[in-house]
Structures are given as structure tokens and as C-alpha cells.
Coordinates of N, CA and C in Angstrom, one line a residue:
M27 N 87.9 100.4 108.3 CA 88.8 100.7 107.2 C 90.0 101.6 107.7
A28 N 91.2 101.1 107.4 CA 92.4 101.9 107.8 C 92.6 103.1 107.0
V29 N 93.0 104.2 107.6 CA 93.3 105.4 106.9 C 94.7 105.3 106.4
V30 N 94.8 105.5 105.1 CA 96.1 105.5 104.4 C 96.7 106.9 104.5
P31 N 97.9 107.1 105.1 CA 98.5 108.4 105.1 C 98.8 108.9 103.7
I32 N 98.4 110.0 103.4 CA 98.6 110.6 102.0 C 99.7 111.6 102.0
A33 N 100.6 111.4 101.1 CA 101.7 112.4 100.9 C 101.4 113.0 99.5
V34 N 101.5 114.3 99.5 CA 101.3 115.0 98.2 C 102.6 115.8 97.9
E35 N 103.1 115.5 96.8 CA 104.3 116.2 96.3 C 103.7 117.2 95.2
L36 N 103.7 118.5 95.6 CA 103.2 119.5 94.7 C 104.3 120.3 94.1
C37 N 104.3 120.3 92.7 CA 105.3 121.1 92.0 C 104.6 122.3 91.5
L38 N 104.9 123.4 92.2 CA 104.3 124.7 91.8 C 105.2 125.5 90.9
Q39 N 104.7 125.8 89.7 CA 105.4 126.6 88.7 C 104.6 127.9 88.5
A40 N 105.2 129.0 88.7 CA 104.4 130.3 88.5 C 105.1 131.1 87.4
A41 N 104.4 131.2 86.2 CA 104.9 132.1 85.2 C 104.4 133.5 85.4
V42 N 103.6 133.7 86.4 CA 103.0 135.0 86.8 C 103.1 135.1 88.3
D43 N 102.8 136.2 88.9 CA 102.8 136.3 90.3 C 101.8 135.3 90.9
D44 N 102.2 134.7 92.0 CA 101.4 133.8 92.8 C 100.7 134.5 93.9
P45 N 99.4 134.8 93.9 CA 98.8 135.5 95.0 C 98.5 134.6 96.2
V46 N 98.7 133.3 96.1 CA 98.3 132.4 97.2 C 99.5 132.0 98.0
G47 N 100.6 131.6 97.4 CA 101.8 131.2 98.1 C 101.9 129.7 98.2
E48 N 103.1 129.2 98.1 CA 103.3 127.8 98.0 C 102.8 127.0 99.3
A49 N 103.0 127.6 100.5 CA 102.6 126.9 101.7 C 101.1 126.7 101.7
R50 N 100.3 127.7 101.3 CA 98.9 127.5 101.2 C 98.4 126.6 100.2
W51 N 99.0 126.6 99.0 CA 98.7 125.6 97.9 C 99.0 124.2 98.5
Q52 N 100.1 124.0 99.1 CA 100.4 122.7 99.7 C 99.4 122.3 100.7
F53 N 99.0 123.2 101.6 CA 98.0 122.8 102.6 C 96.7 122.4 101.9
W54 N 96.2 123.2 100.9 CA 95.0 122.9 100.3 C 95.0 121.5 99.6
F55 N 96.1 121.3 98.8 CA 96.1 120.0 98.2 C 96.3 118.8 99.2
D56 N 97.0 119.0 100.2 CA 97.1 118.0 101.3 C 95.7 117.7 101.8
Q57 N 95.0 118.7 102.2 CA 93.6 118.5 102.7 C 92.7 117.9 101.7
W58 N 92.7 118.4 100.5 CA 91.8 117.9 99.5 C 92.0 116.4 99.2
L59 N 93.3 116.0 99.1 CA 93.6 114.6 98.8 C 93.4 113.8 100.1
R60 N 93.6 114.3 101.2 CA 93.2 113.5 102.4 C 91.7 113.2 102.4
E61 N 90.9 114.2 102.1 CA 89.5 114.0 102.0 C 89.1 113.0 100.9
L62 N 89.7 113.1 99.7 CA 89.4 112.3 98.6 C 89.9 110.9 98.7
Q63 N 90.9 110.7 99.6 CA 91.5 109.4 99.9 C 92.0 108.6 98.7
P64 N 92.9 109.1 97.9 CA 93.5 108.2 96.9 C 94.2 107.0 97.5
A65 N 94.5 106.0 96.8 CA 95.0 104.8 97.3 C 96.5 104.9 97.6
A66 N 97.2 105.9 97.2 CA 98.6 106.0 97.3 C 99.0 107.5 97.4
A67 N 100.3 107.7 97.8 CA 100.9 109.0 97.8 C 100.8 109.5 96.3
V68 N 100.6 110.8 96.1 CA 100.5 111.3 94.8 C 101.4 112.5 94.6
E69 N 101.7 112.8 93.3 CA 102.4 114.0 92.9 C 101.6 114.6 91.8
L70 N 101.7 115.9 91.7 CA 101.1 116.7 90.6 C 101.8 118.0 90.5
S71 N 101.5 118.6 89.3 CA 102.1 120.0 89.2 C 101.0 120.9 89.0
L72 N 101.2 122.1 89.5 CA 100.2 123.2 89.3 C 101.0 124.4 88.7
R73 N 100.6 124.8 87.5 CA 101.2 125.9 86.9 C 100.3 127.1 86.8
L74 N 100.7 128.2 87.3 CA 100.0 129.5 87.2 C 100.6 130.2 86.1
T75 N 99.7 130.6 85.1 CA 100.2 131.2 83.9 C 99.3 132.4 83.5
D76 N 99.6 132.9 82.2 CA 98.8 134.0 81.7 C 97.9 133.5 80.6
D77 N 97.1 134.4 80.1 CA 96.1 134.0 79.0 C 96.8 133.5 77.7
A78 N 97.9 134.1 77.4 CA 98.6 133.7 76.1 C 99.0 132.3 76.2
E79 N 99.6 131.9 77.3 CA 100.1 130.5 77.4 C 98.9 129.5 77.5
I80 N 97.9 129.8 78.3 CA 96.8 128.9 78.4 C 96.0 128.8 77.1
R81 N 96.0 129.9 76.3 CA 95.3 129.9 75.0 C 96.0 129.0 74.1
G82 N 97.4 129.0 74.1 CA 98.1 128.1 73.3 C 97.9 126.6 73.6
L83 N 97.9 126.3 74.9 CA 97.6 125.0 75.4 C 96.2 124.5 75.0
N84 N 95.2 125.4 75.2 CA 93.8 125.1 74.8 C 93.7 124.9 73.3
A85 N 94.4 125.6 72.5 CA 94.3 125.4 71.1 C 95.0 124.1 70.7
R86 N 96.1 123.8 71.3 CA 96.9 122.6 70.9 C 96.2 121.3 71.4
F87 N 95.6 121.3 72.6 CA 95.1 120.1 73.1 C 93.6 119.9 73.1
R88 N 92.9 121.0 72.9 CA 91.4 121.0 72.9 C 90.9 121.5 71.6
G89 N 91.7 122.1 70.8 CA 91.2 122.7 69.5 C 90.4 123.9 69.7
V90 N 90.6 124.6 70.8 CA 89.8 125.8 71.1 C 90.8 127.0 71.2
D91 N 90.8 127.9 70.2 CA 91.7 129.0 70.1 C 91.3 130.1 70.9
A92 N 91.2 130.0 72.3 CA 90.8 131.0 73.2 C 91.4 130.7 74.6
P93 N 91.6 131.7 75.4 CA 92.0 131.4 76.7 C 90.9 130.8 77.5
T94 N 91.3 130.0 78.5 CA 90.3 129.4 79.4 C 90.8 129.6 80.9
D95 N 90.0 129.2 81.8 CA 90.5 129.4 83.2 C 91.4 128.3 83.7
V96 N 91.1 127.1 83.5 CA 91.8 125.9 84.0 C 91.9 124.8 83.0
L97 N 93.0 124.2 82.9 CA 93.1 122.9 82.1 C 93.8 121.9 83.0
S98 N 93.4 120.6 82.8 CA 94.0 119.5 83.5 C 94.5 118.5 82.4
F99 N 95.7 118.0 82.7 CA 96.3 117.0 81.8 C 96.6 115.8 82.7
E100 N 95.8 114.8 82.6 CA 96.0 113.6 83.4 C 97.2 112.8 82.8
F101 N 98.0 112.3 83.7 CA 99.2 111.5 83.3 C 98.7 110.2 82.7
E102 N 99.2 109.9 81.5 CA 98.8 108.7 80.8 C 100.0 107.7 80.7
G103 N 100.7 107.5 81.8 CA 101.9 106.6 81.8 C 101.5 105.2 82.0
E104 N 102.5 104.4 82.1 CA 102.3 102.9 82.3 C 101.8 102.6 83.7
D105 N 101.0 101.5 83.8 CA 100.5 101.1 85.1 C 101.6 100.7 86.1
T106 N 102.8 100.4 85.5 CA 103.9 100.0 86.4 C 104.3 101.0 87.4
Q107 N 104.0 102.3 87.2 CA 104.3 103.4 88.1 C 103.6 103.1 89.4
A108 N 102.4 102.6 89.4 CA 101.6 102.4 90.6 C 102.2 101.3 91.4
Q109 N 103.0 100.4 90.8 CA 103.6 99.3 91.5 C 104.8 99.7 92.3
I110 N 105.4 100.8 92.1 CA 106.6 101.2 92.8 C 106.2 101.9 94.1
A111 N 106.2 101.2 95.2 CA 105.7 101.7 96.4 C 106.4 103.0 97.0
E112 N 107.7 103.1 96.6 CA 108.5 104.2 97.2 C 108.2 105.5 96.5
E113 N 107.7 105.5 95.3 CA 107.4 106.6 94.5 C 106.0 107.1 94.5
P114 N 105.7 108.4 94.6 CA 104.3 108.8 94.5 C 103.8 108.6 93.1
L115 N 102.5 108.4 93.0 CA 101.8 108.2 91.8 C 101.6 109.6 91.1
Y116 N 102.1 109.8 89.9 CA 102.0 111.1 89.3 C 100.7 111.2 88.6
L117 N 99.8 112.2 89.1 CA 98.5 112.3 88.6 C 98.5 113.1 87.3
G118 N 99.3 114.2 87.2 CA 99.3 115.0 86.0 C 99.5 116.5 86.3
D119 N 99.0 117.3 85.4 CA 99.3 118.8 85.5 C 97.9 119.5 85.5
I120 N 97.9 120.6 86.3 CA 96.8 121.5 86.4 C 97.5 122.9 86.0
V121 N 96.8 123.6 85.0 CA 97.3 124.9 84.5 C 96.2 125.8 84.7
V122 N 96.5 127.0 85.4 CA 95.4 128.0 85.7 C 95.9 129.3 85.2
S123 N 95.0 130.0 84.5 CA 95.3 131.3 84.0 C 94.9 132.3 85.1
V124 N 95.9 133.0 85.7 CA 95.6 134.0 86.7 C 94.9 135.2 86.2
P125 N 95.2 135.7 85.0 CA 94.4 136.8 84.5 C 92.9 136.5 84.3
T126 N 92.6 135.3 83.8 CA 91.2 134.9 83.6 C 90.6 134.7 85.0
A127 N 91.3 134.1 85.9 CA 90.8 133.9 87.3 C 90.5 135.3 87.9
T128 N 91.3 136.3 87.7 CA 91.1 137.6 88.2 C 89.8 138.2 87.7
R129 N 89.6 138.1 86.4 CA 88.4 138.6 85.8 C 87.1 137.9 86.4
Q130 N 87.2 136.6 86.5 CA 86.1 135.8 87.0 C 85.8 136.2 88.5
A131 N 86.9 136.3 89.3 CA 86.7 136.7 90.7 C 85.9 138.0 90.8
R132 N 86.3 139.0 89.9 CA 85.6 140.3 89.9 C 84.2 140.1 89.5
E133 N 84.0 139.3 88.4 CA 82.6 139.1 87.9 C 81.7 138.4 89.0
F134 N 82.3 137.4 89.7 CA 81.5 136.7 90.7 C 81.4 137.3 92.0
G135 N 82.2 138.4 92.2 CA 82.2 139.1 93.5 C 82.9 138.4 94.7
H136 N 83.9 137.7 94.4 CA 84.7 137.1 95.5 C 86.2 137.4 95.2
T137 N 87.1 137.0 96.1 CA 88.5 137.3 96.0 C 89.2 136.4 94.9
L138 N 90.3 136.8 94.5 CA 91.1 136.0 93.6 C 91.5 134.7 94.2
E139 N 91.8 134.7 95.5 CA 92.2 133.5 96.2 C 91.1 132.5 96.1
V140 N 89.9 132.9 96.3 CA 88.7 132.0 96.3 C 88.6 131.4 94.9
E141 N 88.7 132.3 93.9 CA 88.6 131.8 92.5 C 89.7 130.8 92.1
L142 N 90.9 131.1 92.6 CA 92.1 130.2 92.3 C 91.9 128.9 93.0
A143 N 91.4 128.9 94.2 CA 91.1 127.6 94.9 C 90.0 126.8 94.2
W144 N 89.0 127.5 93.7 CA 87.9 126.8 93.0 C 88.5 126.2 91.7
L145 N 89.3 126.9 91.0 CA 89.8 126.3 89.8 C 90.8 125.2 90.0
A146 N 91.6 125.3 91.1 CA 92.6 124.3 91.4 C 91.9 123.0 91.8
V147 N 90.9 123.1 92.6 CA 90.2 121.9 93.1 C 89.4 121.3 91.9
H148 N 88.9 122.1 91.0 CA 88.2 121.6 89.8 C 89.2 120.8 89.0
G149 N 90.4 121.4 88.8 CA 91.5 120.6 88.0 C 91.9 119.3 88.7
L150 N 92.0 119.4 90.0 CA 92.3 118.1 90.7 C 91.3 117.1 90.5
L151 N 90.0 117.4 90.6 CA 89.0 116.4 90.4 C 89.1 115.8 89.0
H152 N 89.4 116.6 88.0 CA 89.6 116.1 86.7 C 90.7 115.1 86.7
L153 N 91.8 115.4 87.3 CA 92.9 114.5 87.4 C 92.6 113.1 88.0
L154 N 91.6 113.2 88.9 CA 91.1 112.0 89.6 C 90.0 111.3 88.9
G155 N 89.7 111.7 87.7 CA 88.7 111.0 86.9 C 87.3 111.7 86.8
W156 N 87.1 112.7 87.5 CA 85.8 113.4 87.5 C 85.6 114.1 86.1
D157 N 84.4 114.2 85.6 CA 84.1 114.9 84.4 C 82.7 115.5 84.5
H158 N 82.4 116.4 83.6 CA 81.0 117.0 83.6 C 80.5 117.1 82.2
P159 N 80.2 116.0 81.5 CA 79.7 116.1 80.2 C 78.2 116.4 80.1
D160 N 77.5 116.4 81.3 CA 76.1 116.7 81.3 C 75.8 117.5 82.6
E161 N 74.6 118.0 82.7 CA 74.1 118.8 83.8 C 74.2 118.0 85.2
Q162 N 73.8 116.8 85.2 CA 73.9 116.0 86.4 C 75.3 115.8 86.9
S163 N 76.2 115.5 86.0 CA 77.6 115.3 86.5 C 78.2 116.6 86.8
W164 N 77.8 117.7 86.1 CA 78.3 119.1 86.5 C 77.9 119.4 87.9
Q165 N 76.6 119.1 88.3 CA 76.1 119.4 89.6 C 76.8 118.6 90.6
A166 N 77.1 117.4 90.3 CA 77.9 116.5 91.3 C 79.3 117.0 91.5
M167 N 79.9 117.5 90.4 CA 81.3 118.0 90.5 C 81.3 119.3 91.3
V168 N 80.4 120.2 91.0 CA 80.3 121.5 91.7 C 80.1 121.3 93.2
T169 N 79.2 120.4 93.5 CA 78.9 120.1 94.9 C 80.1 119.5 95.6
Q170 N 80.9 118.7 95.0 CA 82.1 118.1 95.5 C 83.1 119.3 95.7
Q171 N 83.3 120.1 94.7 CA 84.2 121.3 94.9 C 83.8 122.1 96.0
A172 N 82.6 122.5 96.2 CA 82.1 123.3 97.3 C 82.4 122.7 98.6
R173 N 82.2 121.4 98.7 CA 82.5 120.6 100.0 C 84.0 120.6 100.3
L174 N 84.8 120.4 99.3 CA 86.3 120.4 99.5 C 86.8 121.8 99.9
L175 N 86.2 122.8 99.3 CA 86.7 124.2 99.6 C 86.2 124.5 101.0
K176 N 85.1 124.1 101.4 CA 84.6 124.4 102.8 C 85.6 123.7 103.8
G177 N 86.1 122.6 103.4 CA 87.0 121.8 104.3 C 88.3 122.6 104.5
V178 N 88.7 123.5 103.7 CA 89.9 124.3 103.9 C 89.6 125.8 104.2
N179 N 88.3 126.0 104.6 CA 87.9 127.3 105.0 C 87.9 128.3 103.9
V180 N 87.7 127.9 102.7 CA 87.5 128.8 101.6 C 86.0 128.8 101.4
V181 N 85.4 130.0 101.7 CA 83.9 130.0 101.7 C 83.4 131.1 100.8
Y182 N 82.4 130.8 100.1 CA 81.7 131.7 99.2 C 80.3 131.2 99.0
D183 N 79.4 132.0 98.6 CA 78.0 131.6 98.4 C 77.9 130.9 97.0
W184 N 78.4 129.7 97.0 CA 78.5 129.0 95.7 C 77.2 128.9 94.9
P185 N 76.0 128.7 95.5 CA 74.8 128.6 94.7 C 74.5 129.8 93.8
S186 N 75.0 131.0 94.3 CA 74.7 132.2 93.4 C 75.6 132.3 92.2
V187 N 76.7 131.6 92.3 CA 77.6 131.6 91.1 C 77.4 130.3 90.3
Y188 N 77.6 129.2 90.9 CA 77.5 127.9 90.3 C 76.4 127.2 91.0
P189 N 75.1 127.1 90.5 CA 74.0 126.5 91.2 C 74.4 125.1 91.6
V190 N 74.2 124.8 92.9 CA 74.5 123.5 93.5 C 73.2 122.8 93.8
G191 N 73.0 121.6 93.2 CA 71.7 120.9 93.5 C 71.7 120.1 94.7

């Protein structure tokens, strides 16, 4: 099987301070997508925001009037986009609340960078069609997240926070 070179166009938008940095975000997404092997070059946006903005998005799109840690919005465009070889396939948007991530990092006993990486890869998997409506799919997704994070040297004792089966 031939390896398809993967190009990732990452649009980083930070409404709050970015504790990770654009170069590291780009590296992480490059590595994760290389590992996940999508069929084409891809583009996505990552927005780092505050609790107020993510609460508004959560209320509008999920009917939950509360802040959350990460939201993913899969692009629902026409299939013709995939036929344009020169253009990357737009996957969608990942929105992460940095204040919520900060609280969770403190609660779980790891760094903010580790929590942000966890949330970003979780959002990416959602954009690629992963979901967790039940315990079995949750365990599969968490296991995949831990594997992808290990691949970029983001290490944490995942089973103590998110039990991995």
C-alpha cells in the first residue's frame, strides 16, 4: 500500500492566549493525520476561546446552556470538494475553551499543554467521523487518543483519568 503524503492546512484562531504555539499545533496535527491516513490533504480550523464563547456555541448548536471543553463542527459541504485535487479537503472546526482546559488540567494533575492536546485530538477524531454514544465506542476513542498523543510525545497516565480498556 502506497503512503499518501498528507498536507495539513491548520487555521489557528486564538481569542485567548495560546499556551502551545502555532508551530507545535501544526506539528501535532501533521503527525496525527499522518498516523490516521486520510485519503487526501486536509484543512481544518482550531479556535482557542473562553468559556463565554464556547457556552454560546454549545447552547446554539447542542442546546446545552453551559460551557464545555471542546466542540467539533464537521464540514457539511458538497462532495464536489473532494474531487478538486489541488484543494485540501476541509474537515471542519474544532473549538477549545482554554479556561475549561485549565481547570481540567489542574483537576487531572497534568499540564495545560497535555489537556489541550487531549482535547484537540478528541475534536479531530470527531471531524473524522469518530463518536462515543456508548461505553464501548468511548473506550475505543480514548484508546485512539492516547495512542495518537503518545506518537507526539505527549505523555500522561491516561488510565487514571480516562480509563482505557
